[in-house]
mmCIF file of C-alpha atoms and ligand atoms in Angstrom:
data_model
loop_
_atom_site.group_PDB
_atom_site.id
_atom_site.type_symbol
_atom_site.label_atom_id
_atom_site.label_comp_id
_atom_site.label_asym_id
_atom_site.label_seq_id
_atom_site.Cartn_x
_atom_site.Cartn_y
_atom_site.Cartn_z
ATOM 1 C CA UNK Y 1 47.088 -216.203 19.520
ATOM 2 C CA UNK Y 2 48.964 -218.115 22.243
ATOM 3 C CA UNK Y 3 48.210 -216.131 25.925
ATOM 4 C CA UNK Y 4 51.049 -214.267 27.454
ATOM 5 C CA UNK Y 5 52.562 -215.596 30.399
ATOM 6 C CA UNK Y 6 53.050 -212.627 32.710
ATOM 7 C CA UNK Y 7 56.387 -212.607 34.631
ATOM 8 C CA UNK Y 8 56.518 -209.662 35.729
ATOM 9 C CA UNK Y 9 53.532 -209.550 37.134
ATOM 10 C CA UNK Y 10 54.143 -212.994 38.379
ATOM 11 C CA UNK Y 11 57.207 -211.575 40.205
ATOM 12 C CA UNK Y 12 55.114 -208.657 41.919
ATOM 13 C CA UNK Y 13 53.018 -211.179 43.402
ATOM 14 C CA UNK Y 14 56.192 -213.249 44.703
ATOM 15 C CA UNK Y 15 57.995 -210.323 46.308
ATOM 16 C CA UNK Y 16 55.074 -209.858 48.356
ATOM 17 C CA UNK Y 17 54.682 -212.824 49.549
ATOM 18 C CA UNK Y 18 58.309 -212.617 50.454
ATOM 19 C CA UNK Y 19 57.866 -209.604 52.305
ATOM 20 C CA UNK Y 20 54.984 -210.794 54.152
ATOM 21 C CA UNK Y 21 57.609 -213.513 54.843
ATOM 22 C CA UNK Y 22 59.547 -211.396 56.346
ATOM 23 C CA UNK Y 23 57.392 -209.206 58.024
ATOM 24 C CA UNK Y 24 56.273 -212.423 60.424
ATOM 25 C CA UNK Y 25 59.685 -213.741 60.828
ATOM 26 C CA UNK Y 26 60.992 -209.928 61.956
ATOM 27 C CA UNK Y 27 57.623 -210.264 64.218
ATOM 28 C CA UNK Y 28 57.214 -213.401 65.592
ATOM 29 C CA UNK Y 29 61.284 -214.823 65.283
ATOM 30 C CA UNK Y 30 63.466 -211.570 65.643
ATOM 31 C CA UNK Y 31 65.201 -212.941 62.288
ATOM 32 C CA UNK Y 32 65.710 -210.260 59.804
ATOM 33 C CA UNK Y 33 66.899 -211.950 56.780
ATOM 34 C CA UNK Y 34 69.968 -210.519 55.409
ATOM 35 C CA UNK Y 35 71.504 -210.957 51.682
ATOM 36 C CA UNK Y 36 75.264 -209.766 50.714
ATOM 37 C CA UNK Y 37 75.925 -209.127 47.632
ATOM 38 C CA UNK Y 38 78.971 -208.985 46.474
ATOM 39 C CA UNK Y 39 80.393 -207.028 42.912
ATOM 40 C CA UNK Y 40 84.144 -207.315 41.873
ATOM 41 C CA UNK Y 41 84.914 -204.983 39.045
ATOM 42 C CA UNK Y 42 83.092 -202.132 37.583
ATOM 43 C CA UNK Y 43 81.743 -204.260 34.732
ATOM 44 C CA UNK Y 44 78.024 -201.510 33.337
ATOM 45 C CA UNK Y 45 75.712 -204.302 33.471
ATOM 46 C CA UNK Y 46 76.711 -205.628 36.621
ATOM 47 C CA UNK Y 47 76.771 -202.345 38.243
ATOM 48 C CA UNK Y 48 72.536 -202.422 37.142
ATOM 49 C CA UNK Y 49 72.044 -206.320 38.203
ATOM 50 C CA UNK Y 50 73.689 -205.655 41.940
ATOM 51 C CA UNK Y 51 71.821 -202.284 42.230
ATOM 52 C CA UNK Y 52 68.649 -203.712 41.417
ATOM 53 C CA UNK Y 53 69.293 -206.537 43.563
ATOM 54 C CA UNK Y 54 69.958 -204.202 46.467
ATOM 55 C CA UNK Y 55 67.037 -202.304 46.050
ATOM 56 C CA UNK Y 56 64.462 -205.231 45.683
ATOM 57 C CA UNK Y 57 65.810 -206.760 48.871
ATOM 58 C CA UNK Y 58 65.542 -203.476 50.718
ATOM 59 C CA UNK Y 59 61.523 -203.116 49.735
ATOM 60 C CA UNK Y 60 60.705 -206.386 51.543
ATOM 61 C CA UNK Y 61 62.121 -205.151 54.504
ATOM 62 C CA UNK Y 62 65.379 -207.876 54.069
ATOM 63 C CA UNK Y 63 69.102 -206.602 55.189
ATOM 64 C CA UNK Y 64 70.728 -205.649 51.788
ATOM 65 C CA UNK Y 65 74.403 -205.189 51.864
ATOM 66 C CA UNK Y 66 76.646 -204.548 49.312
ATOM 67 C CA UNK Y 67 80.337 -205.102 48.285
ATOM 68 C CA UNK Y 68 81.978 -203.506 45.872
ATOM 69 C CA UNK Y 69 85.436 -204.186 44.798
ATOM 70 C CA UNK Y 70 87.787 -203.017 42.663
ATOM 71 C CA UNK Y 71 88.536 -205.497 39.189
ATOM 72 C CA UNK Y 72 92.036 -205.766 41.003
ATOM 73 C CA UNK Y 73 90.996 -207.211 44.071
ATOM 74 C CA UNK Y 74 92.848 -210.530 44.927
ATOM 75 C CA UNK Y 75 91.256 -213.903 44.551
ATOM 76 C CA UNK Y 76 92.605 -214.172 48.689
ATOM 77 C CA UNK Y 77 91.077 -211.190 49.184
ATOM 78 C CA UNK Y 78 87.684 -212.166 47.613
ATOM 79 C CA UNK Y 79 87.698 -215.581 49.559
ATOM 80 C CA UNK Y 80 88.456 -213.882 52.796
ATOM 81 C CA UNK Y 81 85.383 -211.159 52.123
ATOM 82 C CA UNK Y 82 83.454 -214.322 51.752
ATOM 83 C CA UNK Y 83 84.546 -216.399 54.825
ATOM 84 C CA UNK Y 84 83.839 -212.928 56.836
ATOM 85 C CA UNK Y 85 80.302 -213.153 55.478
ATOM 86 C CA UNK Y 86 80.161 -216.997 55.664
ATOM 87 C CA UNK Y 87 80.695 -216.237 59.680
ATOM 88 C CA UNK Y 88 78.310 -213.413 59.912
ATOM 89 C CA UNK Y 89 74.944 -214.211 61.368
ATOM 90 C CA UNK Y 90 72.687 -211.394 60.448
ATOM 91 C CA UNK Y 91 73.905 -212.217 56.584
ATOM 92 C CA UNK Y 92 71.820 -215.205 55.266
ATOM 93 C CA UNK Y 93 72.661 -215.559 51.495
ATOM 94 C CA UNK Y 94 75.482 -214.568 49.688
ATOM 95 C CA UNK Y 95 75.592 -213.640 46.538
ATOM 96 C CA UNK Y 96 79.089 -213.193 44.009
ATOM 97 C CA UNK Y 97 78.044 -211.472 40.872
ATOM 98 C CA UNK Y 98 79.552 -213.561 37.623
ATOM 99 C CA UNK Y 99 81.222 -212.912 35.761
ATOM 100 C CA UNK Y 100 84.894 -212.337 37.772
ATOM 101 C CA UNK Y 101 87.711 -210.943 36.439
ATOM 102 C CA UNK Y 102 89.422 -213.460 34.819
ATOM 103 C CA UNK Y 103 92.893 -213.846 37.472
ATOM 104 C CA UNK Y 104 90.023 -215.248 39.863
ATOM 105 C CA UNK Y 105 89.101 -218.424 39.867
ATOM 106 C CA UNK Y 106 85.178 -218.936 39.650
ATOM 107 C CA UNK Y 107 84.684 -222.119 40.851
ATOM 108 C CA UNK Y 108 86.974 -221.612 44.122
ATOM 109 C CA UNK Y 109 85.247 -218.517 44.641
ATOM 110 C CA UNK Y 110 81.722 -220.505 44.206
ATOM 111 C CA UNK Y 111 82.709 -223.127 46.485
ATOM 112 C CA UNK Y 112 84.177 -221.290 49.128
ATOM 113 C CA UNK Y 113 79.924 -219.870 50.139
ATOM 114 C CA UNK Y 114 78.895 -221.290 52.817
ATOM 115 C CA UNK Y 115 76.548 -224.074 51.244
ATOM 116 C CA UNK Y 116 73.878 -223.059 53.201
ATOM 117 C CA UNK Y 117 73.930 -219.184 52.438
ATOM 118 C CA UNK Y 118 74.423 -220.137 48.665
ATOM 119 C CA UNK Y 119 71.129 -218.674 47.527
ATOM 120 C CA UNK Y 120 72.168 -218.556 43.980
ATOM 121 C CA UNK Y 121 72.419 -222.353 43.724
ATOM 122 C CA UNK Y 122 75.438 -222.870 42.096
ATOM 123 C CA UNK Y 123 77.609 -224.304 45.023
ATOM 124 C CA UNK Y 124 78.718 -227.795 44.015
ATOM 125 C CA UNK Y 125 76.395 -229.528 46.425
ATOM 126 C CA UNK Y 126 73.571 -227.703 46.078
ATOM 127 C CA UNK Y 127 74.075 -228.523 42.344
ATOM 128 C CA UNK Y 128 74.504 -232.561 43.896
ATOM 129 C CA UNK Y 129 71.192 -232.030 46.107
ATOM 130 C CA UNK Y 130 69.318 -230.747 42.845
ATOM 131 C CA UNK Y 131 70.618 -233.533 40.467
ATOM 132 C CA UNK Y 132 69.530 -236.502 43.231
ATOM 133 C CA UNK Y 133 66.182 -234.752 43.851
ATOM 134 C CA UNK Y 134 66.793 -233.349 47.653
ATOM 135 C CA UNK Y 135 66.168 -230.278 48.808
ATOM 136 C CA UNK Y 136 68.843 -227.660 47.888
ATOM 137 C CA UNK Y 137 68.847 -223.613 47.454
ATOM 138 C CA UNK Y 138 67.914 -223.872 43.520
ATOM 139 C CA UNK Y 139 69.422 -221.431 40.438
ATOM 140 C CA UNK Y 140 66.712 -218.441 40.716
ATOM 141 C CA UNK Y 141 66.653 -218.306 36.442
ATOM 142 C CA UNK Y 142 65.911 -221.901 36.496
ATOM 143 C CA UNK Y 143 63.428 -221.711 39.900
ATOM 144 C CA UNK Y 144 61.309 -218.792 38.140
ATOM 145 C CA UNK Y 145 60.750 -220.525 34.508
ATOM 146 C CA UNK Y 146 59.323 -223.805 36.928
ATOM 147 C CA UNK Y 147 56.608 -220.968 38.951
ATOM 148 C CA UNK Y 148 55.529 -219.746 35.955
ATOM 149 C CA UNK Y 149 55.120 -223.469 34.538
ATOM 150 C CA UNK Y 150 52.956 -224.622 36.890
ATOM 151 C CA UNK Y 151 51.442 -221.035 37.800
ATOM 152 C CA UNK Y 152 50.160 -221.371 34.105
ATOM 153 C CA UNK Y 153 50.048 -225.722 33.248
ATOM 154 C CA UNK Y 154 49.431 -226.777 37.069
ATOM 155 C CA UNK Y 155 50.865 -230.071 37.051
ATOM 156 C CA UNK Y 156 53.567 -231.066 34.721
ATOM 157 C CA UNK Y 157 53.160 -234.222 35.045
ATOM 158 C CA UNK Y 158 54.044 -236.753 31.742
ATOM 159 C CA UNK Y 159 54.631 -233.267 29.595
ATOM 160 C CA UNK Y 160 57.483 -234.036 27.142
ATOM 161 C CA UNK Y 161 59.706 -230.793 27.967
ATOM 162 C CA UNK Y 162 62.791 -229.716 25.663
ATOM 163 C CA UNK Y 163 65.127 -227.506 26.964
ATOM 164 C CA UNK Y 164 67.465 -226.015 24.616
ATOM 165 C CA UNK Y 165 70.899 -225.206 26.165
ATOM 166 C CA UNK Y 166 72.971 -227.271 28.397
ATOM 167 C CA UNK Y 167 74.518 -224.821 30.520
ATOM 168 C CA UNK Y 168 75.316 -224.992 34.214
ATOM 169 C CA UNK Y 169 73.181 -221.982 35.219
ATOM 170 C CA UNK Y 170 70.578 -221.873 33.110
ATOM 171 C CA UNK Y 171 70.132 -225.490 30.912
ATOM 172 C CA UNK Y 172 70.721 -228.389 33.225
ATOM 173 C CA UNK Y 173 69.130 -227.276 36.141
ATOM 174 C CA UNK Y 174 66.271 -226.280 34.701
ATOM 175 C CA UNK Y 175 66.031 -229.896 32.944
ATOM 176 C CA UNK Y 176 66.658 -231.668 36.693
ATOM 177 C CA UNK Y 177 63.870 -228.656 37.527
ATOM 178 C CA UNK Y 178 61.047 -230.426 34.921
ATOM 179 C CA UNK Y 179 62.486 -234.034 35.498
ATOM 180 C CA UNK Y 180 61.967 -233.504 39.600
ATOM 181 C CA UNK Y 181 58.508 -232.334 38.071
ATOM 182 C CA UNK Y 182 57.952 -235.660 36.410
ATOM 183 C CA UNK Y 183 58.114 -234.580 32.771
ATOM 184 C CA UNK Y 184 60.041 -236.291 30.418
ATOM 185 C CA UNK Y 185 62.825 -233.770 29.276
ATOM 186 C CA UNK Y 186 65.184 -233.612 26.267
ATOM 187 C CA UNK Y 187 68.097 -231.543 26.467
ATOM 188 C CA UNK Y 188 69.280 -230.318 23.634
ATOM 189 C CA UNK Y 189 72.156 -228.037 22.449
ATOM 190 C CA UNK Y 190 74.495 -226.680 19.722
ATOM 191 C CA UNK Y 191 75.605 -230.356 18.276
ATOM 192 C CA UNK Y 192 71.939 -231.567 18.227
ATOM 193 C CA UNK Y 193 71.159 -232.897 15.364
ATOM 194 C CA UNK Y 194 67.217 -231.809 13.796
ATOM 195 C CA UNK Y 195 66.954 -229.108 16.492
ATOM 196 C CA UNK Y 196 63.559 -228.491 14.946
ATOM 197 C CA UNK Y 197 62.344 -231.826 14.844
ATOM 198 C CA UNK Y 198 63.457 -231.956 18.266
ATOM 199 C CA UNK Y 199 61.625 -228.715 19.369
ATOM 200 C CA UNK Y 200 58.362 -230.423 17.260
ATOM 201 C CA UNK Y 201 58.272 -232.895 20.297
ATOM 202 C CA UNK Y 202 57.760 -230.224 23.208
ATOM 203 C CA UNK Y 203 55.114 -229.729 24.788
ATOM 204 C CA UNK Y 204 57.023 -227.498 27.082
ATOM 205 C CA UNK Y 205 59.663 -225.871 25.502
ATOM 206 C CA UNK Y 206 62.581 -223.797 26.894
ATOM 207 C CA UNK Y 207 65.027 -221.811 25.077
ATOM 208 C CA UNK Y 208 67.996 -220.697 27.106
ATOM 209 C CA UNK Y 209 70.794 -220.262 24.201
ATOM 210 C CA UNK Y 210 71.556 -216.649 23.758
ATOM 211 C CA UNK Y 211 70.631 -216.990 20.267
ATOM 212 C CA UNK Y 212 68.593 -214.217 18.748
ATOM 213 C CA UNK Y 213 65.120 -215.516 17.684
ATOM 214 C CA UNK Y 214 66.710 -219.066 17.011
ATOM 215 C CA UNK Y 215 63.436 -220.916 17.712
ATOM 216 C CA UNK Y 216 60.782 -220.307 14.690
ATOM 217 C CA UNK Y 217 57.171 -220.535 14.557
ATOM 218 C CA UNK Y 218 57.408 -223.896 12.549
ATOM 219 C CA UNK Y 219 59.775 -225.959 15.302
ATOM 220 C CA UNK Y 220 57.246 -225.128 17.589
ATOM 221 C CA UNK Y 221 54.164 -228.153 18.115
ATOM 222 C CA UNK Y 222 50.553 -226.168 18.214
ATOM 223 C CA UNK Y 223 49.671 -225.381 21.491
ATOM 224 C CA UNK Y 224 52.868 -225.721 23.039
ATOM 225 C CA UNK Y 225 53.691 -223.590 26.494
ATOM 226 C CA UNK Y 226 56.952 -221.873 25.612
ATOM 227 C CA UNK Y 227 59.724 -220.280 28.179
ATOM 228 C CA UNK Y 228 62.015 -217.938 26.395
ATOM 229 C CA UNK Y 229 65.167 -217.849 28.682
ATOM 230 C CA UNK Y 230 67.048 -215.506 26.314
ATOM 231 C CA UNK Y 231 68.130 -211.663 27.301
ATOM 232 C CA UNK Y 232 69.682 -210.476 23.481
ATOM 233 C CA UNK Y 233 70.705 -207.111 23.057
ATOM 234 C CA UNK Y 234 70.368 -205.902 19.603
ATOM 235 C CA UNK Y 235 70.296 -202.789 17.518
ATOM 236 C CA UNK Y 236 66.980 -201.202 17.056
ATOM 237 C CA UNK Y 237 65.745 -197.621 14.970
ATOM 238 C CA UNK Y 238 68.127 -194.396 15.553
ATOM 239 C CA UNK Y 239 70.789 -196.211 16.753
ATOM 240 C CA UNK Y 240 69.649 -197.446 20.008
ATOM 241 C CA UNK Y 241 68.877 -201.489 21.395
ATOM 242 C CA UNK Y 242 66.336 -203.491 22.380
ATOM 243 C CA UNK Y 243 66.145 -206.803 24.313
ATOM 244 C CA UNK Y 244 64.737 -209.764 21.996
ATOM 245 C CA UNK Y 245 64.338 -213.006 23.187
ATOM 246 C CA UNK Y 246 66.025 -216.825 22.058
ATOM 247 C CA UNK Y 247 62.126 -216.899 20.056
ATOM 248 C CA UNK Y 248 60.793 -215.153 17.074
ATOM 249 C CA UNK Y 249 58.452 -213.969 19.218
ATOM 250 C CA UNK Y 250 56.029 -212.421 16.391
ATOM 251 C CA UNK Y 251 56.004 -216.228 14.904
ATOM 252 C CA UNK Y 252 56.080 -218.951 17.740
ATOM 253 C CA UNK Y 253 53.116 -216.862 19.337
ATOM 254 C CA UNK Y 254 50.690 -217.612 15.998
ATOM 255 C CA UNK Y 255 51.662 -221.226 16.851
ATOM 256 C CA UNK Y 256 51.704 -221.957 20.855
ATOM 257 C CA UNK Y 257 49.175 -222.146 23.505
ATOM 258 C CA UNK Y 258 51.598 -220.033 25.501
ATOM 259 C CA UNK Y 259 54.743 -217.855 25.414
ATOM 260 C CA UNK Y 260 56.714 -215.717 27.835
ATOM 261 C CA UNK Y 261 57.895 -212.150 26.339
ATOM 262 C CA UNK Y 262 60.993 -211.234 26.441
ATOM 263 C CA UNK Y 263 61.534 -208.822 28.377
ATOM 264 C CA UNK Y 264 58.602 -208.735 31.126
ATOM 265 C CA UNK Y 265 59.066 -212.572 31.014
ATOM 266 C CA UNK Y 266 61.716 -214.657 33.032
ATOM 267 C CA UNK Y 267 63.751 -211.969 33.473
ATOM 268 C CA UNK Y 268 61.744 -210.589 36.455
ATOM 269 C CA UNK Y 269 61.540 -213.705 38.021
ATOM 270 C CA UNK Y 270 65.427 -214.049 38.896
ATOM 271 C CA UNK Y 271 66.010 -211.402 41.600
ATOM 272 C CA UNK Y 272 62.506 -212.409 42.939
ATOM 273 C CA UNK Y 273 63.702 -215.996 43.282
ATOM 274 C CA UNK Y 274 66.661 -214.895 44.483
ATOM 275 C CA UNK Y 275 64.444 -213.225 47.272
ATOM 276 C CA UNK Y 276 62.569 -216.191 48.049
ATOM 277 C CA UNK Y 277 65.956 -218.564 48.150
ATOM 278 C CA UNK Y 278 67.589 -215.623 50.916
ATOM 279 C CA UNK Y 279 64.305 -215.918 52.994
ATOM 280 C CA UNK Y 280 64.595 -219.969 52.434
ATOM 281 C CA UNK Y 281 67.719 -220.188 54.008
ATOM 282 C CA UNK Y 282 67.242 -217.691 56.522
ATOM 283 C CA UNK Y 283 64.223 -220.621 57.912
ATOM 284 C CA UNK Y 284 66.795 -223.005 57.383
ATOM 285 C CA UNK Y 285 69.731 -221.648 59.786
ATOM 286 C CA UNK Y 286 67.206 -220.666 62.176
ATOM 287 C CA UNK Y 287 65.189 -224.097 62.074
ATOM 288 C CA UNK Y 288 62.046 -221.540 61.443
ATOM 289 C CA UNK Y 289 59.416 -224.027 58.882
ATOM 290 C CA UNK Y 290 59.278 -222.532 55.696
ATOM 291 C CA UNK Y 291 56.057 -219.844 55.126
ATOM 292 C CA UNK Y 292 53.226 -221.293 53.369
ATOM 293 C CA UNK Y 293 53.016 -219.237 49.582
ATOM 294 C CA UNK Y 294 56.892 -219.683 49.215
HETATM 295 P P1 NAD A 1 75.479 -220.156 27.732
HETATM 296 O O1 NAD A 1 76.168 -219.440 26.624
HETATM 297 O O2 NAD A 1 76.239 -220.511 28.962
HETATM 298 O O3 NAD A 1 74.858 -221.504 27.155
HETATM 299 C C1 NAD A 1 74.166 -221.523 25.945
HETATM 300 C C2 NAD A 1 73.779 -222.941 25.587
HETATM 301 O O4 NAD A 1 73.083 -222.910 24.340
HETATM 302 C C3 NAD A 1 74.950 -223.901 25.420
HETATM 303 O O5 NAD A 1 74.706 -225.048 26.195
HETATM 304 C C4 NAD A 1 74.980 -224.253 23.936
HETATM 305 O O6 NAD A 1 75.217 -225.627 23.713
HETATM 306 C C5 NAD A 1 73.575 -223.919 23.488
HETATM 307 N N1 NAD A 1 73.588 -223.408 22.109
HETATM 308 C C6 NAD A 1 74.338 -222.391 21.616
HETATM 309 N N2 NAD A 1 74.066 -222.209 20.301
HETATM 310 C C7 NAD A 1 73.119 -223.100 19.978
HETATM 311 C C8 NAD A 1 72.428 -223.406 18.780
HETATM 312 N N3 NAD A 1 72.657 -222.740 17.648
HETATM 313 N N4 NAD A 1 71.525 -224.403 18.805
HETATM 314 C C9 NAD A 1 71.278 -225.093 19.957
HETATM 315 N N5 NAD A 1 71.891 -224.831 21.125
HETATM 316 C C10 NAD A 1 72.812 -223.867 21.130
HETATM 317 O O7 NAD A 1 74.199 -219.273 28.073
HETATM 318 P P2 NAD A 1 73.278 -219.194 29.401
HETATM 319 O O8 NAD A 1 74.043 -218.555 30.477
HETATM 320 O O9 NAD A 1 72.625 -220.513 29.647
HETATM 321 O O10 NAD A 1 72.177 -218.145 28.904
HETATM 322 C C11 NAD A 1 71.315 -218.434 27.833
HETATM 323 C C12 NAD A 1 70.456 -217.212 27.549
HETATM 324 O O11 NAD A 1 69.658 -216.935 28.692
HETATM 325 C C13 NAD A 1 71.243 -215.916 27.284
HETATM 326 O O12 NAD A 1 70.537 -215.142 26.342
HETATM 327 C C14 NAD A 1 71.246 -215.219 28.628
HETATM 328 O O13 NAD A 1 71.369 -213.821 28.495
HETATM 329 C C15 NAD A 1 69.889 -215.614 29.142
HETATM 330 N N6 NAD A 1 69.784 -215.602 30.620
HETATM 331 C C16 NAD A 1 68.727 -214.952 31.163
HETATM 332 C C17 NAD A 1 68.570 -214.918 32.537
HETATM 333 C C18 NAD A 1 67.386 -214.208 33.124
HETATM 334 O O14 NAD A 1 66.346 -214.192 32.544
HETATM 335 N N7 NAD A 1 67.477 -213.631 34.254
HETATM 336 C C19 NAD A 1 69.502 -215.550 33.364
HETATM 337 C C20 NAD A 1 70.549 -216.246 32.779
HETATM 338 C C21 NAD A 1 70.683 -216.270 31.391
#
């Protein structure tokens, strides 16, 4: 049976090291790191991300601040709560929960963070700084499924890796992620053709497709480490849901050396990257090196 990579307990681990992080820059720099996060809409799961978000940062003794808006809220409006932040020192990183309502325009809204406070990654030039190997503040989904990679391979070096997905936050940088590692990566999406010959190849293999238990036991190679990126809701007994992964679990883990569950996998690893990335930049604007065991 393939081991279970732990990520939540992964995450525990990282979230202290951020606070201890934080503890000596409070001590020894007078910088209290400070992350704004910022919610447009009243859209349920949403509401849980940003209030778990909040409360994280809070426990490792960061600045949390929140900003919630109504779904009307102006795009002008939005960008003008963001240059307000962009221009306030105590805030760090700034965060804009996707998705918006759809009269705003994501991208503007993206690109108007300050690059530097853009702990989330998806700023156009962080994405440029990622893609030409430089250092960048890097997608937290992406960040997290690279720490448990090497927390569980050590170095990836010459590992054929497939990802499966090609999307902005969660696909490509995770494939520039595993190519900056020197593996050889395939990406691979909905017009591939053989996906499971394709998957046969991996040695690493990530599935971020938000495709119920679309990878089977049989397109995975024996041995294989496997990162299951996927968060599916589906219906379970007496009409409630449960969270299943992009992997038949129950299958692929007869077959690989390793898996990550789904949930208690990647999932915790996000908002703890995201913790790391505020405290990142925080060094960064104050010219403070980065703390060893970040
Ligand atoms: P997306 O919908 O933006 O992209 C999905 C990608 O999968 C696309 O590139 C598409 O080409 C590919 N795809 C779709 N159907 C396919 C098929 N049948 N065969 C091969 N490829 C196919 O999704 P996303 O935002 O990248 O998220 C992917 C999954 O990861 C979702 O389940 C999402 O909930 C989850 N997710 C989890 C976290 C987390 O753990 N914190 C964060 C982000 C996303």
């Amino acid at each position: 049976m393939a081991t279970v990579i732990d990520g939540k307990a992964y995450a525990a681990k990282l979230r202290s090291r951020v606070a201890d992080a934080v503890s000596m820059l409070i001590t020894h720099h007078q910088v209290k790191p400070g992350l704004a996060v910022v919610l447009v809409g009243e859209d349920p799961a949403s509401q849980v991300y940003v209030r778990n978000k909040g409360k994280q940062t809070a426990e490792t003794g960061m600045e949390s601040v929140e900003h919630k808006l109504p779904g009307e809220t102006s795009e002008q409006d939005l960008l003008a709560l963001i240059d307000k932040l962009n221009n306030d020192p105590g805030i760090n990183g700034i965060l804009v929960q996707l998705p918006l309502p759809e009269h705003i325009d994501e991208s503007k809204v993206i690109n108007t963070i300050n690059v530097a406070k853009d702990v989330d990654g998806f700023h156009i030039q962080n994405v440029g700084k990622l893609s030409i190997g430089v250092d960048s503040l890097v997608p937290c989904t992406p960040a997290g499924c690279i720490l448990l990679l090497k927390d569980h391979l050590g170095d990836l070096t010459g590992k054929n890796a497939v990802v499966v997905g090609r999307s902005n936050i969660v696909g490509k940088p995770v494939s520039m992620l595993l190519l900056k590692e020197h593996c050889t990566v395939t990406i691979a999406h909905s017009r591939t053709s053989d996906l499971p010959a394709v998957c046969r190849g991996a040695d690493i293999l990530v599935a971020a497709v938000g495709v119920p238990e679309l990878v089977k036991g049989d397109w995975i190679k024996p041995g294989a480490t496997i990162i299951d990126v996927g968060i599916n809701r589906i219906e379970a007994e007496g009409g409630k849901t449960r969270l299943i992964g992009d992997v038949d679990y129950t299958q692929a883990s007869k077959v690989a050396g390793a898996i990550t569950p789904v949930p208690g996998g990647v999932g915790p690893m996000t908002i703890a990257c995201l913790l790391r990335n505020t405290v990142i930049a925080a060094c960064r604007q104050h010219g403070i090196d980065i703390p060893a065991g970040l």
